[in-house]
Amino acid sequence: MSTIFTKIINGEIPATIVYRDELVTAFKDINPAAPVHILIVPNKEIATVNDLTEEDERMAGRMLLAAGKLAAQEGIAESGYRLIINCNHDGGQEVYHLHMHLLGGRRLGRMVAR
Ligand code: AMP
């Protein structure tokens, strides 16, 4: 069974797609935590960071490059932003299809609640 993010990538469920290439797709988070909240997702289903292999090196680099491009596109490159990848239970991962959050457009505060 495919993940909800694969369904978005395949156009089976709606989302606001803001970037797409042969390796990654980016779309707006449905429940934004900041004025800019975009998810950057591998086109291939990979559950978590733990499941990356050396074969995924190019795609993993592409996730970062896409984040930089999207930050510029959204006008937050200079003001700043945060990239987050949650992994498994303690990391707070809810969707088991690897994704990087791009968050910005306001001061984000502490990185982790203390
Ligand atoms: P995480 O906790 O890192 O797994 O984050 C999962 C993120 O996916 C959350 O920020 C959700 O709001 C987001 N999300 C879940 N379903 C959708 C969807 N259909 N379209 C866009 N974002 C979604």
mmCIF file of C-alpha atoms and ligand atoms in Angstrom:
data_model
loop_
_atom_site.group_PDB
_atom_site.id
_atom_site.type_symbol
_atom_site.label_atom_id
_atom_site.label_comp_id
_atom_site.label_asym_id
_atom_site.label_seq_id
_atom_site.Cartn_x
_atom_site.Cartn_y
_atom_site.Cartn_z
ATOM 1 C CA MET A 1 0.000 0.000 0.000
ATOM 2 C CA SER A 2 1.435 3.372 -0.932
ATOM 3 C CA THR A 3 1.988 6.181 1.539
ATOM 4 C CA ILE A 4 -0.110 9.341 1.625
ATOM 5 C CA PHE A 5 2.890 11.213 0.190
ATOM 6 C CA THR A 6 3.192 8.787 -2.734
ATOM 7 C CA LYS A 7 -0.489 9.430 -3.428
ATOM 8 C CA ILE A 8 0.231 13.176 -3.493
ATOM 9 C CA ILE A 9 3.248 12.665 -5.778
ATOM 10 C CA ASN A 10 1.104 10.550 -8.133
ATOM 11 C CA GLY A 11 -1.702 13.130 -8.128
ATOM 12 C CA GLU A 12 -4.159 10.718 -6.472
ATOM 13 C CA ILE A 13 -4.867 13.125 -3.620
ATOM 14 C CA PRO A 14 -4.678 16.906 -3.859
ATOM 15 C CA ALA A 15 -1.849 19.068 -2.541
ATOM 16 C CA THR A 16 -0.218 22.344 -3.480
ATOM 17 C CA ILE A 17 2.923 21.147 -5.232
ATOM 18 C CA VAL A 18 5.603 23.836 -5.319
ATOM 19 C CA TYR A 19 8.570 21.907 -6.750
ATOM 20 C CA ARG A 20 9.117 18.666 -8.595
ATOM 21 C CA ASP A 21 12.037 16.991 -10.327
ATOM 22 C CA GLU A 22 13.054 13.413 -11.105
ATOM 23 C CA LEU A 23 14.134 12.711 -7.513
ATOM 24 C CA VAL A 24 12.049 14.830 -5.127
ATOM 25 C CA THR A 25 8.695 16.588 -4.857
ATOM 26 C CA ALA A 26 7.766 19.446 -2.524
ATOM 27 C CA PHE A 27 4.306 20.530 -1.433
ATOM 28 C CA LYS A 28 2.700 22.727 1.208
ATOM 29 C CA ASP A 29 2.060 21.142 4.580
ATOM 30 C CA ILE A 30 -1.674 20.708 5.178
ATOM 31 C CA ASN A 31 -1.355 21.957 8.767
ATOM 32 C CA PRO A 32 1.269 24.694 8.609
ATOM 33 C CA ALA A 33 3.269 25.500 11.743
ATOM 34 C CA ALA A 34 4.707 28.702 10.229
ATOM 35 C CA PRO A 35 3.836 31.100 7.374
ATOM 36 C CA VAL A 36 6.063 28.983 5.123
ATOM 37 C CA HIS A 37 5.794 25.236 5.766
ATOM 38 C CA ILE A 38 6.773 22.994 2.884
ATOM 39 C CA LEU A 39 7.537 19.266 2.853
ATOM 40 C CA ILE A 40 10.315 18.006 0.589
ATOM 41 C CA VAL A 41 9.845 14.335 -0.149
ATOM 42 C CA PRO A 42 11.718 11.687 -2.160
ATOM 43 C CA ASN A 43 9.684 10.429 -5.120
ATOM 44 C CA LYS A 44 10.745 6.942 -4.062
ATOM 45 C CA GLU A 45 9.230 5.545 -0.861
ATOM 46 C CA ILE A 46 11.839 5.516 1.915
ATOM 47 C CA ALA A 47 10.354 5.219 5.392
ATOM 48 C CA THR A 48 12.891 7.044 7.578
ATOM 49 C CA VAL A 49 16.437 8.425 7.599
ATOM 50 C CA ASN A 50 17.432 5.019 9.002
ATOM 51 C CA ASP A 51 16.434 3.417 5.708
ATOM 52 C CA LEU A 52 18.673 5.546 3.470
ATOM 53 C CA THR A 53 21.438 3.710 1.615
ATOM 54 C CA GLU A 54 24.386 4.922 -0.411
ATOM 55 C CA GLU A 55 22.197 4.587 -3.496
ATOM 56 C CA ASP A 56 20.112 7.438 -2.098
ATOM 57 C CA GLU A 57 23.013 9.860 -1.750
ATOM 58 C CA ARG A 58 22.070 11.889 -4.830
ATOM 59 C CA MET A 59 18.431 12.133 -3.783
ATOM 60 C CA ALA A 60 19.375 13.122 -0.214
ATOM 61 C CA GLY A 61 21.564 15.923 -1.576
ATOM 62 C CA ARG A 62 18.743 16.975 -3.862
ATOM 63 C CA MET A 63 16.435 17.384 -0.854
ATOM 64 C CA LEU A 64 18.809 20.015 0.535
ATOM 65 C CA LEU A 65 19.268 21.771 -2.801
ATOM 66 C CA ALA A 66 15.499 21.889 -3.284
ATOM 67 C CA ALA A 67 15.155 23.383 0.209
ATOM 68 C CA GLY A 68 17.556 26.199 -0.679
ATOM 69 C CA LYS A 69 15.740 26.909 -3.956
ATOM 70 C CA LEU A 70 12.358 26.897 -2.257
ATOM 71 C CA ALA A 71 13.568 29.216 0.509
ATOM 72 C CA ALA A 72 14.669 31.697 -2.179
ATOM 73 C CA GLN A 73 11.376 31.222 -4.080
ATOM 74 C CA GLU A 74 9.379 31.873 -0.884
ATOM 75 C CA GLY A 75 11.474 34.969 -0.041
ATOM 76 C CA ILE A 76 12.838 33.624 3.260
ATOM 77 C CA ALA A 77 16.430 32.840 2.262
ATOM 78 C CA GLU A 78 17.765 36.012 3.908
ATOM 79 C CA SER A 79 15.408 36.209 6.895
ATOM 80 C CA GLY A 80 16.152 32.564 7.641
ATOM 81 C CA TYR A 81 14.430 29.264 8.059
ATOM 82 C CA ARG A 82 14.709 25.827 9.607
ATOM 83 C CA LEU A 83 14.951 22.365 8.052
ATOM 84 C CA ILE A 84 13.683 19.459 10.137
ATOM 85 C CA ILE A 85 13.589 15.721 9.526
ATOM 86 C CA ASN A 86 11.791 13.776 12.231
ATOM 87 C CA CYS A 87 12.714 10.117 12.695
ATOM 88 C CA ASN A 88 10.627 7.467 14.437
ATOM 89 C CA HIS A 89 8.756 7.820 17.700
ATOM 90 C CA ASP A 90 11.031 10.073 19.748
ATOM 91 C CA GLY A 91 11.600 12.301 16.733
ATOM 92 C CA GLY A 92 7.836 12.759 16.406
ATOM 93 C CA GLN A 93 7.556 11.223 12.941
ATOM 94 C CA GLU A 94 3.936 10.754 11.895
ATOM 95 C CA VAL A 95 4.214 9.911 8.213
ATOM 96 C CA TYR A 96 6.569 7.043 7.378
ATOM 97 C CA HIS A 97 7.694 8.395 4.049
ATOM 98 C CA LEU A 98 10.898 10.397 4.503
ATOM 99 C CA HIS A 99 10.338 14.163 4.364
ATOM 100 C CA MET A 100 12.124 17.364 5.249
ATOM 101 C CA HIS A 101 10.145 20.251 6.699
ATOM 102 C CA LEU A 102 11.074 23.733 5.440
ATOM 103 C CA LEU A 103 9.784 26.253 7.974
ATOM 104 C CA GLY A 104 10.095 30.027 7.979
ATOM 105 C CA GLY A 105 8.426 33.398 7.624
ATOM 106 C CA ARG A 106 8.596 34.171 11.372
ATOM 107 C CA ARG A 107 11.013 33.817 14.274
ATOM 108 C CA LEU A 108 10.856 30.112 15.076
ATOM 109 C CA GLY A 109 12.118 30.192 18.655
ATOM 110 C CA ARG A 110 14.077 27.437 20.323
ATOM 111 C CA MET A 111 15.006 24.429 18.248
ATOM 112 C CA VAL A 112 13.771 21.951 20.880
ATOM 113 C CA ALA A 113 11.420 22.520 23.829
ATOM 114 C CA ARG A 114 13.358 22.225 27.119
HETATM 115 P P1 AMP B 1 6.099 14.343 10.641
HETATM 116 O O1 AMP B 1 5.554 14.524 12.018
HETATM 117 O O2 AMP B 1 7.518 14.830 10.512
HETATM 118 O O3 AMP B 1 5.921 12.940 10.130
HETATM 119 O O4 AMP B 1 5.264 15.320 9.727
HETATM 120 C C1 AMP B 1 4.197 14.920 8.939
HETATM 121 C C2 AMP B 1 3.627 16.180 8.320
HETATM 122 O O5 AMP B 1 2.820 15.818 7.219
HETATM 123 C C3 AMP B 1 2.775 17.015 9.270
HETATM 124 O O6 AMP B 1 3.320 18.325 9.392
HETATM 125 C C4 AMP B 1 1.411 17.018 8.580
HETATM 126 O O7 AMP B 1 0.715 18.231 8.729
HETATM 127 C C5 AMP B 1 1.775 16.740 7.126
HETATM 128 N N1 AMP B 1 0.722 16.133 6.322
HETATM 129 C C6 AMP B 1 -0.001 15.025 6.629
HETATM 130 N N2 AMP B 1 -0.875 14.766 5.645
HETATM 131 C C7 AMP B 1 -0.683 15.705 4.688
HETATM 132 C C8 AMP B 1 -1.274 15.980 3.417
HETATM 133 N N3 AMP B 1 -2.261 15.213 2.925
HETATM 134 N N4 AMP B 1 -0.831 17.043 2.705
HETATM 135 C C9 AMP B 1 0.161 17.817 3.186
HETATM 136 N N5 AMP B 1 0.758 17.615 4.379
HETATM 137 C C10 AMP B 1 0.348 16.591 5.120
#
